[in-house]
Amino acid sequence: MKVRRAKDFIIKLISTLVTLLIAVPLLWIIFDVVIKGASALSLEFITSLPAPFGETGGGIGNAIIGTLIINTMACIIGLPLGIATGIYLSEYSNGSRISALLRTAIDTLSGIPSIILGLFAFSIIVIRVGHYTALAAAFALSIIMIPVVSKATEEGMKTVSIDIREGAIALGLPKWIITTKIVLGIAKSSVITSSLLAFARISGETAPLLFTSLFSYYWPRGINEPMASLQVLIYNYAMSGFESWVVKAWGASLLLLLLVLSINILVRRFSTKVV
Amino acid sequence: MSENKLKVESLSAWFYEKQVLNQVSLDFPDKKVIAIIGPSGCGKTTFIRCLNRMHELTPGAKVKGRVVLDGKDIYTEMDAMEVRRKIGMVFQKPNPFPNMSIYDNVVAGLKLMGIRDKNLLDKVVESKLREVGLWDEVSDDLKRSGAQLSGGQQQRLCIARALATDPEVLLMDEPTSSLDPSSTAKIESLVRVLKNHATVIIITHNVQQAARVSDYTAFLYLGDLIEFGETKKVFESPKNPLTEKYVTGRFG
């Protein structure tokens, strides 16, 4: 009896300690970024252009807008492709050879290092266009989104039971309506959750941007132009060695962290909501 | 016998090599309740799934024979979706669409086919929910998810959903098998009223239920139609000794 209780206690203790140990780096990161980044935050910081070299003040407004534009474009390309692929794999593939191939391709795609996707976009778009462009960045990032979204869409749709499907079939509804309005409707929360997670994931990707959108010290002028982004700004400023730039890099890090954290909170909202 | 709504002519069905229905021929009279009884595995469910072309969706399924609705062969002269709109179905387990409100569940068959007329939809929702006796229980909040209702309410919602497209025939596959006695009683009395608009074909594993709700009874055994006739006759003076044994509870 006593031995069993002692064992219970030890297991509980170990798992609790390990959990706390894992929480430490997370909290540390947040704490560190908040402490070092908060001092940089101001209205000017988020609304104005970087100050010319040597001058004080200025902000990172162009990088904030740039990240949002690049991410939005990546979503416009990646989400429809990912969702459509998920629908195909769940509803139309019937275990064909194409679907086995497609599934392998998607698994492989999700394992490709993002720097290689950046190089790929560089070689097929940037080199041909002749200059760095945000479009190439959106293309590279969209490839990161596709596997995440297609897998979640497929799995969400597959959980819809045969009972529900037969109920819809028995109403004389055509397959495409059953697929889009009922099955996809039920899987909606998986699709939204995974889209948000994919958005958070690409918000942190830096390597693909270095080869594609690179950076700009001006407001975005068009989507087929080099464009500033928070990620590349952090990389450039943090490595610069100038005190004032390093502080700005911390400020940008804090904004990026807030963006990703708020997306994760949204995700929790969606995934815990009763269907 | 009144006019026949649905005629089944030597219908056979298979799953891969296994034959589950042997040349069943049967005429369903219009606006009556017909019970299909028989022990588990006798082919009852397969039989009614052949009547709205659901059987063919199962892998390895094969059908032979004719099923004729108002003079038209549902396999050769009608499109499967058209058949299913005219021949509705209610399942063993209630299956409301979990992503839809009570309102949208009832009119799913109309709304998803492009009917947008709000007045019409409102009318259908109220009349069908009244018909299944659910209106008073749910009318205060039709926006609630259909999945939040109790099992018996869900099943009545599914019946309302099947009725919303005004089917001429309603197939019911053991609609009360997962319900408690009071929900079962409600559905049984509903079945007796439904025949005012449609021919109701109901599978039941409960012989007493068949006696309570149906005008005609068909007894299936190992894929063969053993006996078909007015429920009273089938129960009181069955022609086949096998039927007698089954309805008196001596096997099955």
PDB file of N, CA and C in Angstrom, chain A residues 180-231:
ATOM      1  N   THR A 180     -19.863  20.097 -50.150  1.00  0.00           N
ATOM      2  CA  THR A 180     -19.497  21.464 -49.766  1.00  0.00           C
ATOM      3  C   THR A 180     -20.360  22.017 -48.638  1.00  0.00           C
ATOM      4  N   LYS A 181     -21.664  21.698 -48.631  1.00  0.00           N
ATOM      5  CA  LYS A 181     -22.536  22.342 -47.657  1.00  0.00           C
ATOM      6  C   LYS A 181     -22.680  21.530 -46.373  1.00  0.00           C
ATOM      7  N   ILE A 182     -22.584  20.226 -46.476  1.00  0.00           N
ATOM      8  CA  ILE A 182     -22.791  19.429 -45.270  1.00  0.00           C
ATOM      9  C   ILE A 182     -21.468  18.912 -44.706  1.00  0.00           C
ATOM     10  N   VAL A 183     -20.730  18.143 -45.503  1.00  0.00           N
ATOM     11  CA  VAL A 183     -19.490  17.556 -44.964  1.00  0.00           C
ATOM     12  C   VAL A 183     -18.465  18.645 -44.635  1.00  0.00           C
ATOM     13  N   LEU A 184     -18.245  19.552 -45.580  1.00  0.00           N
ATOM     14  CA  LEU A 184     -17.293  20.637 -45.317  1.00  0.00           C
ATOM     15  C   LEU A 184     -17.831  21.558 -44.220  1.00  0.00           C
ATOM     16  N   GLY A 185     -19.150  21.725 -44.193  1.00  0.00           N
ATOM     17  CA  GLY A 185     -19.762  22.554 -43.150  1.00  0.00           C
ATOM     18  C   GLY A 185     -19.473  21.992 -41.756  1.00  0.00           C
ATOM     19  N   ILE A 186     -19.534  20.663 -41.647  1.00  0.00           N
ATOM     20  CA  ILE A 186     -19.269  20.041 -40.351  1.00  0.00           C
ATOM     21  C   ILE A 186     -17.776  20.130 -40.021  1.00  0.00           C
ATOM     22  N   ALA A 187     -16.945  20.050 -41.063  1.00  0.00           N
ATOM     23  CA  ALA A 187     -15.495  20.087 -40.838  1.00  0.00           C
ATOM     24  C   ALA A 187     -14.965  21.514 -40.741  1.00  0.00           C
ATOM     25  N   LYS A 188     -15.878  22.494 -40.763  1.00  0.00           N
ATOM     26  CA  LYS A 188     -15.476  23.903 -40.838  1.00  0.00           C
ATOM     27  C   LYS A 188     -14.465  24.291 -39.760  1.00  0.00           C
ATOM     28  N   SER A 189     -14.688  23.810 -38.543  1.00  0.00           N
ATOM     29  CA  SER A 189     -13.785  24.268 -37.487  1.00  0.00           C
ATOM     30  C   SER A 189     -12.372  23.740 -37.695  1.00  0.00           C
ATOM     31  N   SER A 190     -12.209  22.519 -38.246  1.00  0.00           N
ATOM     32  CA  SER A 190     -10.844  22.046 -38.544  1.00  0.00           C
ATOM     33  C   SER A 190     -10.202  22.897 -39.616  1.00  0.00           C
ATOM     34  N   VAL A 191     -11.018  23.295 -40.606  1.00  0.00           N
ATOM     35  CA  VAL A 191     -10.466  24.087 -41.704  1.00  0.00           C
ATOM     36  C   VAL A 191     -10.017  25.454 -41.184  1.00  0.00           C
ATOM     37  N   ILE A 192     -10.867  26.083 -40.366  1.00  0.00           N
ATOM     38  CA  ILE A 192     -10.519  27.410 -39.844  1.00  0.00           C
ATOM     39  C   ILE A 192      -9.305  27.319 -38.927  1.00  0.00           C
ATOM     40  N   THR A 193      -9.339  26.328 -38.021  1.00  0.00           N
ATOM     41  CA  THR A 193      -8.224  26.162 -37.087  1.00  0.00           C
ATOM     42  C   THR A 193      -6.907  25.982 -37.829  1.00  0.00           C
ATOM     43  N   SER A 194      -6.921  25.096 -38.836  1.00  0.00           N
ATOM     44  CA  SER A 194      -5.657  24.824 -39.517  1.00  0.00           C
ATOM     45  C   SER A 194      -5.216  26.021 -40.347  1.00  0.00           C
ATOM     46  N   SER A 195      -6.192  26.775 -40.883  1.00  0.00           N
ATOM     47  CA  SER A 195      -5.810  27.966 -41.649  1.00  0.00           C
ATOM     48  C   SER A 195      -5.124  28.980 -40.742  1.00  0.00           C
ATOM     49  N   LEU A 196      -5.684  29.130 -39.542  1.00  0.00           N
ATOM     50  CA  LEU A 196      -5.081  30.075 -38.594  1.00  0.00           C
ATOM     51  C   LEU A 196      -3.682  29.609 -38.187  1.00  0.00           C
ATOM     52  N   LEU A 197      -3.542  28.308 -37.927  1.00  0.00           N
ATOM     53  CA  LEU A 197      -2.229  27.787 -37.538  1.00  0.00           C
ATOM     54  C   LEU A 197      -1.218  27.952 -38.666  1.00  0.00           C
ATOM     55  N   ALA A 198      -1.678  27.731 -39.899  1.00  0.00           N
ATOM     56  CA  ALA A 198      -0.782  27.896 -41.040  1.00  0.00           C
ATOM     57  C   ALA A 198      -0.362  29.361 -41.158  1.00  0.00           C
ATOM     58  N   PHE A 199      -1.323  30.264 -40.892  1.00  0.00           N
ATOM     59  CA  PHE A 199      -1.022  31.700 -40.928  1.00  0.00           C
ATOM     60  C   PHE A 199       0.040  32.038 -39.879  1.00  0.00           C
ATOM     61  N   ALA A 200      -0.130  31.486 -38.671  1.00  0.00           N
ATOM     62  CA  ALA A 200       0.840  31.733 -37.597  1.00  0.00           C
ATOM     63  C   ALA A 200       2.204  31.190 -37.994  1.00  0.00           C
ATOM     64  N   ARG A 201       2.175  30.012 -38.591  1.00  0.00           N
ATOM     65  CA  ARG A 201       3.434  29.369 -38.965  1.00  0.00           C
ATOM     66  C   ARG A 201       4.196  30.212 -39.985  1.00  0.00           C
ATOM     67  N   ILE A 202       3.520  30.718 -41.024  1.00  0.00           N
ATOM     68  CA  ILE A 202       4.247  31.486 -42.038  1.00  0.00           C
ATOM     69  C   ILE A 202       4.656  32.860 -41.517  1.00  0.00           C
ATOM     70  N   SER A 203       3.977  33.322 -40.466  1.00  0.00           N
ATOM     71  CA  SER A 203       4.352  34.621 -39.906  1.00  0.00           C
ATOM     72  C   SER A 203       5.748  34.575 -39.299  1.00  0.00           C
ATOM     73  N   GLY A 204       6.228  33.389 -39.025  1.00  0.00           N
ATOM     74  CA  GLY A 204       7.548  33.277 -38.418  1.00  0.00           C
ATOM     75  C   GLY A 204       8.613  32.870 -39.406  1.00  0.00           C
ATOM     76  N   GLU A 205       8.210  32.501 -40.624  1.00  0.00           N
ATOM     77  CA  GLU A 205       9.189  32.036 -41.599  1.00  0.00           C
ATOM     78  C   GLU A 205      10.028  33.207 -42.103  1.00  0.00           C
ATOM     79  N   THR A 206      11.344  33.075 -42.048  1.00  0.00           N
ATOM     80  CA  THR A 206      12.220  34.154 -42.483  1.00  0.00           C
ATOM     81  C   THR A 206      13.045  33.748 -43.695  1.00  0.00           C
ATOM     82  N   ALA A 207      13.549  32.521 -43.650  1.00  0.00           N
ATOM     83  CA  ALA A 207      14.452  32.081 -44.720  1.00  0.00           C
ATOM     84  C   ALA A 207      13.849  32.264 -46.116  1.00  0.00           C
ATOM     85  N   PRO A 208      12.575  31.861 -46.345  1.00  0.00           N
ATOM     86  CA  PRO A 208      12.056  32.016 -47.707  1.00  0.00           C
ATOM     87  C   PRO A 208      11.993  33.486 -48.140  1.00  0.00           C
ATOM     88  N   LEU A 209      11.797  34.393 -47.160  1.00  0.00           N
ATOM     89  CA  LEU A 209      11.668  35.804 -47.518  1.00  0.00           C
ATOM     90  C   LEU A 209      12.998  36.413 -47.937  1.00  0.00           C
ATOM     91  N   LEU A 210      14.088  35.904 -47.376  1.00  0.00           N
ATOM     92  CA  LEU A 210      15.401  36.455 -47.711  1.00  0.00           C
ATOM     93  C   LEU A 210      15.722  36.273 -49.185  1.00  0.00           C
ATOM     94  N   PHE A 211      15.167  35.223 -49.785  1.00  0.00           N
ATOM     95  CA  PHE A 211      15.422  34.959 -51.203  1.00  0.00           C
ATOM     96  C   PHE A 211      14.390  35.598 -52.117  1.00  0.00           C
ATOM     97  N   THR A 212      13.329  36.145 -51.532  1.00  0.00           N
ATOM     98  CA  THR A 212      12.201  36.512 -52.395  1.00  0.00           C
ATOM     99  C   THR A 212      11.776  37.973 -52.274  1.00  0.00           C
ATOM    100  N   SER A 213      11.214  38.329 -51.121  1.00  0.00           N
ATOM    101  CA  SER A 213      10.762  39.721 -50.987  1.00  0.00           C
ATOM    102  C   SER A 213      11.897  40.616 -50.505  1.00  0.00           C
ATOM    103  N   LEU A 214      12.888  39.988 -49.918  1.00  0.00           N
ATOM    104  CA  LEU A 214      14.045  40.679 -49.342  1.00  0.00           C
ATOM    105  C   LEU A 214      13.602  41.794 -48.403  1.00  0.00           C
ATOM    106  N   PHE A 215      13.913  43.057 -48.713  1.00  0.00           N
ATOM    107  CA  PHE A 215      13.530  44.117 -47.788  1.00  0.00           C
ATOM    108  C   PHE A 215      13.392  45.426 -48.549  1.00  0.00           C
ATOM    109  N   SER A 216      12.721  46.369 -47.945  1.00  0.00           N
ATOM    110  CA  SER A 216      12.583  47.675 -48.554  1.00  0.00           C
ATOM    111  C   SER A 216      12.452  48.692 -47.435  1.00  0.00           C
ATOM    112  N   TYR A 217      13.003  49.882 -47.645  1.00  0.00           N
ATOM    113  CA  TYR A 217      12.897  50.913 -46.614  1.00  0.00           C
ATOM    114  C   TYR A 217      11.712  51.840 -46.877  1.00  0.00           C
ATOM    115  N   TYR A 218      10.892  51.471 -47.857  1.00  0.00           N
ATOM    116  CA  TYR A 218       9.760  52.327 -48.215  1.00  0.00           C
ATOM    117  C   TYR A 218       8.442  51.600 -47.991  1.00  0.00           C
ATOM    118  N   TRP A 219       7.354  52.351 -48.110  1.00  0.00           N
ATOM    119  CA  TRP A 219       6.036  51.721 -48.052  1.00  0.00           C
ATOM    120  C   TRP A 219       5.880  50.808 -49.265  1.00  0.00           C
ATOM    121  N   PRO A 220       5.128  49.723 -49.119  1.00  0.00           N
ATOM    122  CA  PRO A 220       4.942  48.820 -50.267  1.00  0.00           C
ATOM    123  C   PRO A 220       4.318  49.594 -51.426  1.00  0.00           C
ATOM    124  N   ARG A 221       4.902  49.445 -52.621  1.00  0.00           N
ATOM    125  CA  ARG A 221       4.366  50.173 -53.771  1.00  0.00           C
ATOM    126  C   ARG A 221       3.593  49.267 -54.719  1.00  0.00           C
ATOM    127  N   GLY A 222       3.805  47.997 -54.584  1.00  0.00           N
ATOM    128  CA  GLY A 222       3.118  47.054 -55.469  1.00  0.00           C
ATOM    129  C   GLY A 222       3.507  45.663 -55.044  1.00  0.00           C
ATOM    130  N   ILE A 223       2.694  44.680 -55.459  1.00  0.00           N
ATOM    131  CA  ILE A 223       2.998  43.332 -54.975  1.00  0.00           C
ATOM    132  C   ILE A 223       4.138  42.696 -55.761  1.00  0.00           C
ATOM    133  N   ASN A 224       4.497  43.306 -56.887  1.00  0.00           N
ATOM    134  CA  ASN A 224       5.599  42.751 -57.668  1.00  0.00           C
ATOM    135  C   ASN A 224       6.879  43.552 -57.420  1.00  0.00           C
ATOM    136  N   GLU A 225       7.114  43.854 -56.152  1.00  0.00           N
ATOM    137  CA  GLU A 225       8.266  44.672 -55.759  1.00  0.00           C
ATOM    138  C   GLU A 225       8.896  44.033 -54.526  1.00  0.00           C
ATOM    139  N   PRO A 226      10.146  44.378 -54.237  1.00  0.00           N
ATOM    140  CA  PRO A 226      10.697  43.965 -52.931  1.00  0.00           C
ATOM    141  C   PRO A 226       9.820  44.567 -51.839  1.00  0.00           C
ATOM    142  N   MET A 227       9.712  43.901 -50.715  1.00  0.00           N
ATOM    143  CA  MET A 227       8.802  44.393 -49.685  1.00  0.00           C
ATOM    144  C   MET A 227       9.393  44.122 -48.309  1.00  0.00           C
ATOM    145  N   ALA A 228       9.195  45.075 -47.417  1.00  0.00           N
ATOM    146  CA  ALA A 228       9.680  44.879 -46.049  1.00  0.00           C
ATOM    147  C   ALA A 228       8.789  43.865 -45.336  1.00  0.00           C
ATOM    148  N   SER A 229       9.356  43.177 -44.358  1.00  0.00           N
ATOM    149  CA  SER A 229       8.561  42.272 -43.535  1.00  0.00           C
ATOM    150  C   SER A 229       9.161  42.279 -42.137  1.00  0.00           C
ATOM    151  N   LEU A 230       8.337  41.965 -41.155  1.00  0.00           N
ATOM    152  CA  LEU A 230       8.829  41.958 -39.768  1.00  0.00           C
ATOM    153  C   LEU A 230       9.992  40.983 -39.613  1.00  0.00           C
ATOM    154  N   GLN A 231       9.837  39.814 -40.248  1.00  0.00           N
ATOM    155  CA  GLN A 231      10.853  38.786 -40.070  1.00  0.00           C
ATOM    156  C   GLN A 231      12.225  39.255 -40.556  1.00  0.00           C
TER     157      GLN A 231
END
